[in-house]
C-alpha positions as a LaTeX table, in Angstrom:
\begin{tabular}{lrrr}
\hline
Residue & $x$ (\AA) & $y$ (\AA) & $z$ (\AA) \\
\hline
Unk1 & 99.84 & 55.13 & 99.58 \\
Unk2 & 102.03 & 56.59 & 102.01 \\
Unk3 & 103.16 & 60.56 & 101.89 \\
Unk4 & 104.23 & 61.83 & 98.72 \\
Unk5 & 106.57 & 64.67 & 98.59 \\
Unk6 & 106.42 & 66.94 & 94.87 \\
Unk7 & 109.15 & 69.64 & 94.80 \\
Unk8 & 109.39 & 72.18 & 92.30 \\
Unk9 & 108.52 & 71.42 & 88.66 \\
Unk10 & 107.92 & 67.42 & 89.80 \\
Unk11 & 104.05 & 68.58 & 90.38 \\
Unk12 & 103.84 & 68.22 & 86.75 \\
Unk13 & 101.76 & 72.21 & 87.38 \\
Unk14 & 103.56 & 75.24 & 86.07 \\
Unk15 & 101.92 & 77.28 & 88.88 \\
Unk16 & 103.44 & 74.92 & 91.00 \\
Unk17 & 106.85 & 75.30 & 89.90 \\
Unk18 & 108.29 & 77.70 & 93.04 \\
Unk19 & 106.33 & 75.47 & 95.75 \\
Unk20 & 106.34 & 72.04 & 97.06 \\
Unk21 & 103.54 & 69.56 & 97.36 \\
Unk22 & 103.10 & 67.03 & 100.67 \\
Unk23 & 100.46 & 64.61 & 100.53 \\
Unk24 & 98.94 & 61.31 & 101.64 \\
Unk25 & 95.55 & 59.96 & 100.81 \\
Unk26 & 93.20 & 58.79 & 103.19 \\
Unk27 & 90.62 & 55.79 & 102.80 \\
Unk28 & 88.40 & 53.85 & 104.48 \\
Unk29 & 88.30 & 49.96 & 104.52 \\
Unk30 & 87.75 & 49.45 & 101.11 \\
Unk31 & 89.37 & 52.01 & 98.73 \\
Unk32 & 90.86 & 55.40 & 98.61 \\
Unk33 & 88.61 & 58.35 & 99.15 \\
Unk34 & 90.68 & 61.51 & 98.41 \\
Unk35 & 94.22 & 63.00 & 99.25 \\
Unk36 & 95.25 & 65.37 & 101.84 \\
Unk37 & 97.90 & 67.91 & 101.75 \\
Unk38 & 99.96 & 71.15 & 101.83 \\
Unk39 & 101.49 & 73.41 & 99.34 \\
Unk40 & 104.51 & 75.65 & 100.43 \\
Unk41 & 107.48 & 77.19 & 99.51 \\
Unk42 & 110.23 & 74.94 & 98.49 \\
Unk43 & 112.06 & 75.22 & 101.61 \\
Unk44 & 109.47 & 74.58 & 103.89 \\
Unk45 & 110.19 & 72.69 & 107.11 \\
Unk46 & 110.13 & 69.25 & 105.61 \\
Unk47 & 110.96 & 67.26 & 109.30 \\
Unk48 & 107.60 & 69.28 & 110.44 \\
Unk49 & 105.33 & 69.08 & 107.17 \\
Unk50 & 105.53 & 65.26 & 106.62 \\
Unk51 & 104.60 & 63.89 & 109.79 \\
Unk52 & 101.56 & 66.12 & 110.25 \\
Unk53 & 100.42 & 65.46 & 106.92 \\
Unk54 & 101.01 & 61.79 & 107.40 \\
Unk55 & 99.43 & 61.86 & 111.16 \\
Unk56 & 96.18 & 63.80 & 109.57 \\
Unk57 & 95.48 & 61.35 & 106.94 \\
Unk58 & 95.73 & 58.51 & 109.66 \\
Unk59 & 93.38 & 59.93 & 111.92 \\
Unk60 & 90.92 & 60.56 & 108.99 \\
Unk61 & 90.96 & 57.34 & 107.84 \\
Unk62 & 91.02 & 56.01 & 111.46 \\
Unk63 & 87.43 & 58.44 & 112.35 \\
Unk64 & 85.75 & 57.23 & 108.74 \\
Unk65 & 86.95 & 53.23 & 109.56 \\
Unk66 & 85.21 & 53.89 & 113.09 \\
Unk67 & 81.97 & 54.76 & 112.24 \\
Unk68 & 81.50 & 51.37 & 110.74 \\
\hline
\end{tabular}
């Protein structure tokens, strides 16, 4: 729950190991239905990454709770 940050070798993917990894699932009432996210170079610009990853999966979850 919440946005997850992965830097570096924390992805637990080799390929990954030069990048970072910002994500945050998205659900609807009952359960999670995926994750959401961006994969950049380790010094990406963290302060404007997170909250547009975290905004995104909000609003998703907010359109698939509304059509309820």
């Amino acid at each position: 729950k919440g946005v997850q940050i992965f830097i570096g070798e924390e992805s637990g993917y080799e390929v990954l190991d030069e990048c970072t990894v910002v994500t945050s699932t998205y659900r609807d009432d009952f359960r999670t239905l995926g994750v959401l996210g961006v994969i950049g170079p380790t010094r990406m610009e963290y302060e404007r990454v997170i909250p547009i990853v975290d905004l995104t999966a909000k609003m998703l979850s907010a359109a698939l709770n509304s059509r309820n």
